PDB file of C-alpha atoms in Angstrom:
ATOM      1  CA  LYS A 154       0.011  -0.014  -0.006  1.00 61.00           C
ATOM      2  CA  LEU A 155       2.790   2.426   0.859  1.00 67.00           C
ATOM      3  CA  GLU A 156       4.356   2.010  -2.577  1.00 66.00           C
ATOM      4  CA  HIS A 157       1.426   3.850  -4.220  1.00 75.00           C
ATOM      5  CA  ILE A 158       1.327   6.834  -1.832  1.00 83.00           C
ATOM      6  CA  SER A 159       2.366  10.121  -3.504  1.00 88.00           C
ATOM      7  CA  GLU A 160       2.640  12.135  -0.291  1.00 92.00           C
ATOM      8  CA  PHE A 161       2.295  11.461   3.422  1.00 93.00           C
ATOM      9  CA  ALA A 162       2.843  12.894   6.855  1.00 94.00           C
ATOM     10  CA  PHE A 163       4.845  10.878   9.330  1.00 92.00           C
ATOM     11  CA  PHE A 164       5.813  10.886  12.938  1.00 91.00           C
ATOM     12  CA  ALA A 165       8.374   8.519  14.428  1.00 83.00           C
ATOM     13  CA  LEU A 166       8.861   7.441  18.016  1.00 79.00           C
ATOM     14  CA  GLU A 167      11.852   5.258  18.710  1.00 66.00           C
ATOM     15  CA  GLY A 168      12.473   3.331  21.912  1.00 62.00           C
ATOM     16  CA  ASN A 169      13.105  -0.395  22.355  1.00 61.00           C
ATOM     17  CA  LYS A 170      11.008  -0.664  19.220  1.00 66.00           C
ATOM     18  CA  THR A 171      10.526   1.866  16.459  1.00 68.00           C
ATOM     19  CA  GLN A 172       7.016   3.084  15.933  1.00 79.00           C
ATOM     20  CA  ILE A 173       6.055   5.146  12.909  1.00 84.00           C
ATOM     21  CA  GLY A 174       2.712   6.741  12.227  1.00 88.00           C
ATOM     22  CA  ILE A 175       1.920   7.605   8.618  1.00 90.00           C
ATOM     23  CA  PHE A 176      -1.109   9.553   7.447  1.00 91.00           C
ATOM     24  CA  SER A 177      -2.149   9.928   3.844  1.00 89.00           C
ATOM     25  CA  ASP A 178      -5.382  10.116   1.848  1.00 85.00           C
ATOM     26  CA  ASN A 179      -7.455   9.995   5.017  1.00 87.00           C
ATOM     27  CA  LYS A 180      -5.844   6.684   5.998  1.00 88.00           C
ATOM     28  CA  VAL A 181      -3.559   5.887   8.900  1.00 87.00           C
ATOM     29  CA  TYR A 182      -0.739   3.351   8.829  1.00 85.00           C
ATOM     30  CA  CYS A 183       0.862   2.290  12.083  1.00 81.00           C
ATOM     31  CA  ILE A 184       4.181   0.530  11.588  1.00 76.00           C
ATOM     32  CA  ASP A 185       6.638  -1.094  13.945  1.00 65.00           C
ATOM     33  CA  VAL A 186       9.921  -1.038  12.092  1.00 69.00           C
ATOM     34  CA  ASN A 187      13.038  -2.917  13.175  1.00 72.00           C
ATOM     35  CA  ASP A 188      14.688  -3.721   9.851  1.00 75.00           C
ATOM     36  CA  ASP A 189      16.626  -1.317   7.650  1.00 81.00           C
ATOM     37  CA  ALA A 190      15.016  -2.547   4.459  1.00 83.00           C
ATOM     38  CA  THR A 191      11.592  -1.347   5.514  1.00 81.00           C
ATOM     39  CA  LEU A 192      12.966   1.978   6.717  1.00 83.00           C
ATOM     40  CA  LYS A 193      14.743   2.416   3.396  1.00 87.00           C
ATOM     41  CA  SER A 194      11.625   1.650   1.352  1.00 86.00           C
ATOM     42  CA  ILE A 195       9.578   4.196   3.307  1.00 86.00           C
ATOM     43  CA  PHE A 196      11.986   7.119   3.584  1.00 90.00           C
ATOM     44  CA  GLU A 197      13.847   6.829   0.273  1.00 91.00           C
ATOM     45  CA  SER A 198      10.617   6.714  -1.770  1.00 90.00           C
ATOM     46  CA  GLU A 199       9.807   9.646  -4.013  1.00 91.00           C
ATOM     47  CA  ALA A 200       6.632  10.505  -2.060  1.00 92.00           C
ATOM     48  CA  LYS A 201       6.439  13.998  -0.595  1.00 94.00           C
ATOM     49  CA  LYS A 202       6.964  13.822   3.145  1.00 95.00           C
ATOM     50  CA  TYR A 203       5.858  16.099   5.932  1.00 95.00           C
ATOM     51  CA  SER A 204       6.880  15.876   9.595  1.00 94.00           C
ATOM     52  CA  ILE A 205       8.171  17.853  12.571  1.00 91.00           C
ATOM     53  CA  ASN A 206      11.562  18.001  14.314  1.00 88.00           C
ATOM     54  CA  THR A 207      12.993  15.647  11.739  1.00 89.00           C
ATOM     55  CA  LYS A 208      16.678  15.972  12.509  1.00 88.00           C
ATOM     56  CA  PRO A 209      16.860  13.377  15.332  1.00 84.00           C
ATOM     57  CA  LEU A 210      15.291  10.769  13.048  1.00 85.00           C
ATOM     58  CA  TYR A 211      17.524  11.899  10.155  1.00 89.00           C
ATOM     59  CA  VAL A 212      20.603  11.304  12.347  1.00 88.00           C
ATOM     60  CA  ASN A 213      19.322   7.820  13.165  1.00 85.00           C
ATOM     61  CA  LEU A 214      18.636   7.006   9.532  1.00 87.00           C
ATOM     62  CA  LEU A 215      21.928   8.427   8.161  1.00 88.00           C
ATOM     63  CA  SER A 216      23.811   6.249  10.625  1.00 86.00           C
ATOM     64  CA  LYS A 217      22.174   3.305   8.845  1.00 86.00           C
ATOM     65  CA  GLY A 218      22.986   4.692   5.391  1.00 90.00           C
ATOM     66  CA  ILE A 219      19.381   5.782   4.736  1.00 90.00           C
ATOM     67  CA  LYS A 220      18.331   9.208   3.520  1.00 91.00           C
ATOM     68  CA  ILE A 221      14.927  10.908   3.633  1.00 92.00           C
ATOM     69  CA  ASN A 222      14.072  11.761   0.061  1.00 92.00           C
ATOM     70  CA  ASN A 223      11.723  14.552  -0.892  1.00 93.00           C
ATOM     71  CA  LEU A 224      11.176  15.941   2.596  1.00 94.00           C
ATOM     72  CA  ALA A 225       8.765  18.728   1.718  1.00 94.00           C
ATOM     73  CA  MET A 226       8.203  20.264   5.159  1.00 93.00           C
ATOM     74  CA  ASP A 227       9.336  20.217   8.741  1.00 94.00           C
ATOM     75  CA  LEU A 228       6.737  22.067  10.820  1.00 93.00           C
ATOM     76  CA  ALA A 229       9.327  23.189  13.353  1.00 92.00           C
ATOM     77  CA  ILE A 230      11.429  24.809  10.602  1.00 93.00           C
ATOM     78  CA  ALA A 231       8.320  26.359   9.042  1.00 93.00           C
ATOM     79  CA  GLN A 232       7.336  27.826  12.405  1.00 91.00           C
ATOM     80  CA  TYR A 233      10.835  29.275  12.837  1.00 92.00           C
ATOM     81  CA  VAL A 234      10.813  30.870   9.358  1.00 93.00           C
ATOM     82  CA  ILE A 235       7.394  32.448   9.900  1.00 92.00           C
ATOM     83  CA  ASN A 236       8.093  33.672  13.407  1.00 89.00           C
ATOM     84  CA  PRO A 237      11.666  33.334  14.762  1.00 87.00           C
ATOM     85  CA  ASN A 238      10.499  34.710  18.097  1.00 82.00           C
ATOM     86  CA  PHE A 239       8.103  31.822  18.660  1.00 77.00           C
ATOM     87  CA  VAL A 240       9.983  28.588  18.053  1.00 75.00           C
ATOM     88  CA  VAL A 241       8.105  25.364  18.733  1.00 76.00           C
ATOM     89  CA  ASP A 242       9.406  21.915  17.816  1.00 74.00           C
ATOM     90  CA  ASP A 243       6.852  19.990  19.924  1.00 81.00           C
ATOM     91  CA  ILE A 244       3.915  18.515  17.984  1.00 85.00           C
ATOM     92  CA  GLU A 245       1.844  18.390  21.173  1.00 84.00           C
ATOM     93  CA  LYS A 246       2.176  22.139  21.758  1.00 84.00           C
ATOM     94  CA  LEU A 247       1.440  23.033  18.108  1.00 83.00           C
ATOM     95  CA  THR A 248      -1.567  20.722  17.950  1.00 85.00           C
ATOM     96  CA  LEU A 249      -3.002  22.064  21.207  1.00 84.00           C
ATOM     97  CA  GLU A 250      -2.584  25.665  20.021  1.00 82.00           C
ATOM     98  CA  LYS A 251      -3.607  25.335  16.394  1.00 83.00           C
ATOM     99  CA  ILE A 252      -6.179  22.525  16.498  1.00 83.00           C
ATOM    100  CA  GLY A 253      -7.185  22.426  20.161  1.00 84.00           C
ATOM    101  CA  PHE A 254      -6.494  18.710  20.629  1.00 84.00           C
ATOM    102  CA  ASP A 255      -4.363  17.382  23.486  1.00 82.00           C
ATOM    103  CA  LEU A 256      -2.134  14.654  22.059  1.00 84.00           C
ATOM    104  CA  SER A 257      -0.591  13.952  25.433  1.00 80.00           C
ATOM    105  CA  SER A 258      -3.931  12.514  26.562  1.00 81.00           C
ATOM    106  CA  ILE A 259      -3.414   9.464  24.322  1.00 76.00           C
ATOM    107  CA  LYS A 260       0.330   9.031  24.888  1.00 73.00           C
ATOM    108  CA  ASP A 261       1.413   6.053  26.965  1.00 65.00           C
ATOM    109  CA  LYS A 262       2.600   7.639  30.230  1.00 49.00           C
ATOM    110  CA  GLU A 263       5.365   5.090  30.605  1.00 49.00           C
ATOM    111  CA  SER A 264       7.082   6.605  27.568  1.00 43.00           C
ATOM    112  CA  ASP A 265       7.552  10.166  28.825  1.00 40.00           C
ATOM    113  CA  GLN A 266      10.243  11.300  26.434  1.00 39.00           C
ATOM    114  CA  ILE A 267      10.545  11.169  22.671  1.00 38.00           C
ATOM    115  CA  SER A 268      14.165  10.325  21.935  1.00 37.00           C
ATOM    116  CA  PHE A 269      16.110   8.471  19.317  1.00 35.00           C
ATOM    117  CA  PHE A 270      19.056   7.797  21.573  1.00 35.00           C
ATOM    118  CA  GLU A 271      17.762   6.952  25.040  1.00 37.00           C
ATOM    119  CA  THR A 272      16.511   3.514  25.960  1.00 36.00           C
ATOM    120  CA  GLN A 273      12.806   3.440  26.727  1.00 39.00           C
ATOM    121  CA  LYS A 274      10.503   0.744  27.966  1.00 44.00           C
ATOM    122  CA  ALA A 275       8.807  -1.030  25.085  1.00 43.00           C
ATOM    123  CA  VAL A 276       5.237   0.302  25.081  1.00 51.00           C
ATOM    124  CA  ASP A 277       2.507   0.494  22.487  1.00 65.00           C
ATOM    125  CA  ASN A 278       2.166   4.078  21.251  1.00 78.00           C
ATOM    126  CA  ASN A 279       0.645   3.295  17.870  1.00 81.00           C
ATOM    127  CA  GLU A 280      -2.390   5.474  18.505  1.00 85.00           C
ATOM    128  CA  TYR A 281      -0.149   8.325  19.606  1.00 86.00           C
ATOM    129  CA  VAL A 282       2.264   8.275  16.673  1.00 88.00           C
ATOM    130  CA  CYS A 283      -0.579   7.946  14.170  1.00 88.00           C
ATOM    131  CA  SER A 284      -2.442  10.835  15.796  1.00 90.00           C
ATOM    132  CA  CYS A 285       0.740  12.923  15.597  1.00 90.00           C
ATOM    133  CA  ALA A 286       1.107  12.082  11.908  1.00 92.00           C
ATOM    134  CA  ARG A 287      -2.504  13.104  11.318  1.00 92.00           C
ATOM    135  CA  ALA A 288      -1.864  16.383  13.181  1.00 92.00           C
ATOM    136  CA  VAL A 289       1.145  17.099  10.974  1.00 93.00           C
ATOM    137  CA  TRP A 290      -1.027  16.541   7.904  1.00 94.00           C
ATOM    138  CA  GLN A 291      -3.723  18.902   9.224  1.00 92.00           C
ATOM    139  CA  LEU A 292      -1.209  21.615  10.091  1.00 92.00           C
ATOM    140  CA  LYS A 293       0.959  21.558   6.940  1.00 94.00           C
ATOM    141  CA  ASP A 294      -1.318  23.481   4.565  1.00 93.00           C
ATOM    142  CA  GLY A 295      -1.647  26.418   6.910  1.00 93.00           C
ATOM    143  CA  TYR A 296       2.124  26.718   7.157  1.00 93.00           C
ATOM    144  CA  LEU A 297       2.592  26.305   3.404  1.00 93.00           C
ATOM    145  CA  ASP A 298       0.089  29.093   2.765  1.00 95.00           C
ATOM    146  CA  GLU A 299       1.709  31.407   5.334  1.00 94.00           C
ATOM    147  CA  ILE A 300       5.180  30.863   3.870  1.00 95.00           C
ATOM    148  CA  LYS A 301       3.882  31.611   0.397  1.00 95.00           C
ATOM    149  CA  LYS A 302       1.985  34.674   1.600  1.00 95.00           C
ATOM    150  CA  ASN A 303       5.166  36.021   3.247  1.00 95.00           C
ATOM    151  CA  ASN A 304       7.305  35.383   0.149  1.00 96.00           C
ATOM    152  CA  GLN A 305       9.499  33.126   2.228  1.00 95.00           C
ATOM    153  CA  GLU A 306       9.513  30.130  -0.139  1.00 95.00           C
ATOM    154  CA  LYS A 307      13.146  30.599  -1.284  1.00 95.00           C
ATOM    155  CA  LEU A 308      14.347  30.929   2.317  1.00 95.00           C
ATOM    156  CA  PHE A 309      12.372  27.889   3.437  1.00 95.00           C
ATOM    157  CA  TYR A 310      12.934  25.477   0.545  1.00 94.00           C
ATOM    158  CA  GLU A 311      16.451  26.414  -0.573  1.00 95.00           C
ATOM    159  CA  ILE A 312      18.141  27.301   2.703  1.00 94.00           C
ATOM    160  CA  GLU A 313      16.388  26.105   5.851  1.00 94.00           C
ATOM    161  CA  MET A 314      15.048  22.689   4.759  1.00 94.00           C
ATOM    162  CA  PRO A 315      18.324  21.467   3.178  1.00 93.00           C
ATOM    163  CA  LEU A 316      20.089  22.311   6.431  1.00 93.00           C
ATOM    164  CA  ILE A 317      18.361  19.422   8.165  1.00 91.00           C
ATOM    165  CA  GLU A 318      20.445  16.856   6.285  1.00 90.00           C
ATOM    166  CA  VAL A 319      23.600  18.986   6.624  1.00 91.00           C
ATOM    167  CA  LEU A 320      23.238  19.323  10.418  1.00 90.00           C
ATOM    168  CA  ALA A 321      22.416  15.663  10.798  1.00 89.00           C
ATOM    169  CA  GLY A 322      25.545  14.749   8.855  1.00 89.00           C
ATOM    170  CA  MET A 323      27.626  17.087  11.002  1.00 90.00           C
ATOM    171  CA  GLN A 324      26.218  15.467  14.145  1.00 88.00           C
ATOM    172  CA  ILE A 325      27.215  12.027  12.915  1.00 89.00           C
ATOM    173  CA  ALA A 326      30.655  13.112  11.739  1.00 88.00           C
ATOM    174  CA  GLY A 327      31.450  15.090  14.852  1.00 86.00           C
ATOM    175  CA  MET A 328      34.800  16.813  15.196  1.00 82.00           C
ATOM    176  CA  LYS A 329      38.228  15.951  16.553  1.00 83.00           C
ATOM    177  CA  VAL A 330      39.412  17.878  19.587  1.00 83.00           C
ATOM    178  CA  GLU A 331      42.625  17.995  21.614  1.00 89.00           C
ATOM    179  CA  LYS A 332      41.291  16.373  24.776  1.00 88.00           C
ATOM    180  CA  ASN A 333      43.934  17.581  27.219  1.00 91.00           C
ATOM    181  CA  LEU A 334      43.792  21.142  25.844  1.00 92.00           C
ATOM    182  CA  LEU A 335      39.973  21.151  26.202  1.00 89.00           C
ATOM    183  CA  ILE A 336      40.237  19.918  29.790  1.00 92.00           C
ATOM    184  CA  ASP A 337      42.811  22.623  30.647  1.00 92.00           C
ATOM    185  CA  TYR A 338      40.616  25.316  29.062  1.00 92.00           C
ATOM    186  CA  GLY A 339      37.643  24.048  31.044  1.00 91.00           C
ATOM    187  CA  ARG A 340      39.592  24.384  34.275  1.00 93.00           C
ATOM    188  CA  GLU A 341      40.667  27.904  33.317  1.00 94.00           C
ATOM    189  CA  LEU A 342      37.039  28.903  32.702  1.00 93.00           C
ATOM    190  CA  GLN A 343      35.929  27.303  35.971  1.00 92.00           C
ATOM    191  CA  GLU A 344      38.534  29.361  37.889  1.00 94.00           C
ATOM    192  CA  LYS A 345      37.230  32.550  36.282  1.00 93.00           C
ATOM    193  CA  ILE A 346      33.645  31.557  37.109  1.00 89.00           C
ATOM    194  CA  ASN A 347      34.601  30.892  40.733  1.00 90.00           C
ATOM    195  CA  THR A 348      36.292  34.295  40.960  1.00 92.00           C
ATOM    196  CA  LEU A 349      33.302  36.144  39.489  1.00 88.00           C
ATOM    197  CA  GLU A 350      30.868  34.210  41.691  1.00 85.00           C
ATOM    198  CA  LYS A 351      32.833  35.182  44.786  1.00 88.00           C
ATOM    199  CA  GLU A 352      32.757  38.863  43.755  1.00 87.00           C
ATOM    200  CA  ILE A 353      28.989  38.689  43.119  1.00 80.00           C
ATOM    201  CA  PHE A 354      28.373  37.152  46.545  1.00 81.00           C
ATOM    202  CA  GLU A 355      30.498  39.821  48.210  1.00 83.00           C
ATOM    203  CA  LEU A 356      28.575  42.611  46.444  1.00 78.00           C
ATOM    204  CA  ALA A 357      25.240  40.969  47.233  1.00 72.00           C
ATOM    205  CA  GLY A 358      26.142  40.431  50.852  1.00 76.00           C
ATOM    206  CA  GLU A 359      24.916  36.829  50.713  1.00 76.00           C
ATOM    207  CA  GLU A 360      25.401  33.605  48.846  1.00 78.00           C
ATOM    208  CA  PHE A 361      22.734  31.931  46.716  1.00 70.00           C
ATOM    209  CA  ASN A 362      22.496  28.877  44.468  1.00 71.00           C
ATOM    210  CA  TRP A 363      22.850  29.647  40.742  1.00 63.00           C
ATOM    211  CA  ASN A 364      21.485  26.232  39.870  1.00 59.00           C
ATOM    212  CA  GLU A 365      18.272  26.442  41.833  1.00 56.00           C
ATOM    213  CA  SER A 366      15.005  26.181  39.925  1.00 43.00           C
ATOM    214  CA  LEU A 367      14.255  29.908  40.329  1.00 50.00           C
ATOM    215  CA  SER A 368      15.885  32.269  37.850  1.00 56.00           C
ATOM    216  CA  PRO A 369      19.093  33.917  39.151  1.00 59.00           C
ATOM    217  CA  VAL A 370      17.821  37.095  37.459  1.00 61.00           C
ATOM    218  CA  ASN A 371      14.936  37.202  39.951  1.00 63.00           C
ATOM    219  CA  LYS A 372      17.320  36.812  42.839  1.00 64.00           C
ATOM    220  CA  ILE A 373      19.568  39.597  41.559  1.00 65.00           C
ATOM    221  CA  VAL A 374      16.533  41.880  41.087  1.00 65.00           C
ATOM    222  CA  SER A 375      15.524  41.237  44.682  1.00 66.00           C
ATOM    223  CA  ILE A 376      19.021  42.016  45.910  1.00 65.00           C
ATOM    224  CA  PHE A 377      19.143  45.268  43.888  1.00 65.00           C
ATOM    225  CA  LEU A 378      15.837  46.396  45.348  1.00 62.00           C
ATOM    226  CA  THR A 379      16.999  45.592  48.844  1.00 62.00           C
ATOM    227  CA  LEU A 380      20.191  47.604  48.362  1.00 60.00           C
ATOM    228  CA  ALA A 381      18.061  50.478  47.028  1.00 58.00           C
ATOM    229  CA  PHE A 382      16.403  50.721  50.483  1.00 49.00           C
ATOM    230  CA  LEU A 383      12.846  50.020  49.351  1.00 49.00           C
ATOM    231  CA  GLU A 384      10.428  49.723  52.241  1.00 46.00           C
ATOM    232  CA  SER A 385       9.727  46.042  51.672  1.00 48.00           C
ATOM    233  CA  VAL A 386      10.919  43.475  49.183  1.00 44.00           C
ATOM    234  CA  PRO A 387       9.132  40.141  48.900  1.00 48.00           C
ATOM    235  CA  LYS A 388      11.397  37.160  49.270  1.00 46.00           C
ATOM    236  CA  ILE A 389      11.719  34.839  46.307  1.00 45.00           C
ATOM    237  CA  SER A 390       9.196  32.070  46.772  1.00 46.00           C
ATOM    238  CA  SER A 391       8.435  28.854  44.916  1.00 42.00           C
ATOM    239  CA  ALA A 392       5.736  30.529  42.842  1.00 48.00           C
ATOM    240  CA  SER A 393       5.660  29.623  39.197  1.00 48.00           C
ATOM    241  CA  ASN A 394       6.620  33.155  38.100  1.00 50.00           C
ATOM    242  CA  PRO A 395       7.923  35.162  41.087  1.00 48.00           C
ATOM    243  CA  SER A 396       9.507  37.796  38.839  1.00 47.00           C
ATOM    244  CA  ILE A 397       6.121  39.405  38.151  1.00 48.00           C
ATOM    245  CA  SER A 398       5.466  40.598  41.705  1.00 49.00           C
ATOM    246  CA  ILE A 399       9.066  41.777  42.088  1.00 49.00           C
ATOM    247  CA  LEU A 400       8.978  43.765  38.854  1.00 50.00           C
ATOM    248  CA  GLU A 401       5.577  45.217  39.701  1.00 54.00           C
ATOM    249  CA  MET A 402       6.992  46.466  43.041  1.00 53.00           C
ATOM    250  CA  PHE A 403      10.006  47.854  41.214  1.00 50.00           C
ATOM    251  CA  ILE A 404       7.749  49.835  38.849  1.00 51.00           C
ATOM    252  CA  ALA A 405       5.405  50.971  41.621  1.00 53.00           C
ATOM    253  CA  SER A 406       8.260  52.263  43.734  1.00 51.00           C
ATOM    254  CA  LYS A 407       9.267  54.781  41.001  1.00 47.00           C
ATOM    255  CA  PRO A 408      12.939  54.789  42.051  1.00 48.00           C
ATOM    256  CA  SER A 409      15.084  57.823  41.302  1.00 45.00           C
ATOM    257  CA  PHE A 410      17.877  55.680  39.920  1.00 42.00           C
ATOM    258  CA  MET A 411      18.186  53.526  36.828  1.00 42.00           C
ATOM    259  CA  ILE A 412      19.289  49.895  36.920  1.00 45.00           C
ATOM    260  CA  GLY A 413      19.951  47.882  33.788  1.00 45.00           C
ATOM    261  CA  ILE A 414      18.404  44.451  34.222  1.00 44.00           C
ATOM    262  CA  CYS A 415      18.292  41.664  31.665  1.00 44.00           C
ATOM    263  CA  ILE A 416      14.760  40.290  31.780  1.00 46.00           C
ATOM    264  CA  PRO A 417      14.078  36.867  30.148  1.00 46.00           C
ATOM    265  CA  ALA A 418      12.040  37.046  26.940  1.00 46.00           C
ATOM    266  CA  SER A 419       9.477  34.689  28.453  1.00 47.00           C
ATOM    267  CA  THR A 420       8.697  37.119  31.317  1.00 45.00           C
ATOM    268  CA  SER A 421       5.341  38.871  31.008  1.00 45.00           C
ATOM    269  CA  ILE A 422       4.360  41.898  32.991  1.00 42.00           C
TER     270      ILE A 422
END
């Protein structure tokens, strides 16, 4: 049946067994693939192919000597071209936002990470991968139209899409490094980091953990406000976004000084 398909969307999930969902012509094909011959027949066919976040799979296939022919669209690349400030390579997030369907609700909870390199427990996610492939199919036309409307076809088809194979090949090839030199340079950088960290703690008047779950930026903002003698500064709590209350207090206080603070792009006020 697959030999006669002219175009299809696919989504692959690889663990202890490879699971591929293919959607075309309103039909779904769920395939467990463990042999290279089947992979080769699917991905080296001349059918137009649509997917998302294809590079990890491409790395896996290239290591087996298999290429993906006629890859017409990667939704993650399309999203980046259309809006570089809103990069999403997660099919679940795109589907929830664009279609309103929660793919995670049908994903086997024992397989909590999509990865082509980490060992996972063998579970049956056929419904999930096929639903992801169907979602790719439903989303592709909207992205194609938007790229055409924005006159971004040359950028997308001639520059960004070909880079998938190039980057996958680079990842497989790797690069040679002088191990001892790299280790020595790492030690040098760590010494500089330790020195800077000590200076920061001395200026702040206290030590804090850079690796804690809360953003160090929020902690620094709190310290700056304290040093500025504001009447009260809320301590950093375990709230999901503590920076909002701190920034609101900063604005409300209308300080007579200016402090340059680097606020994460994800922070909303």
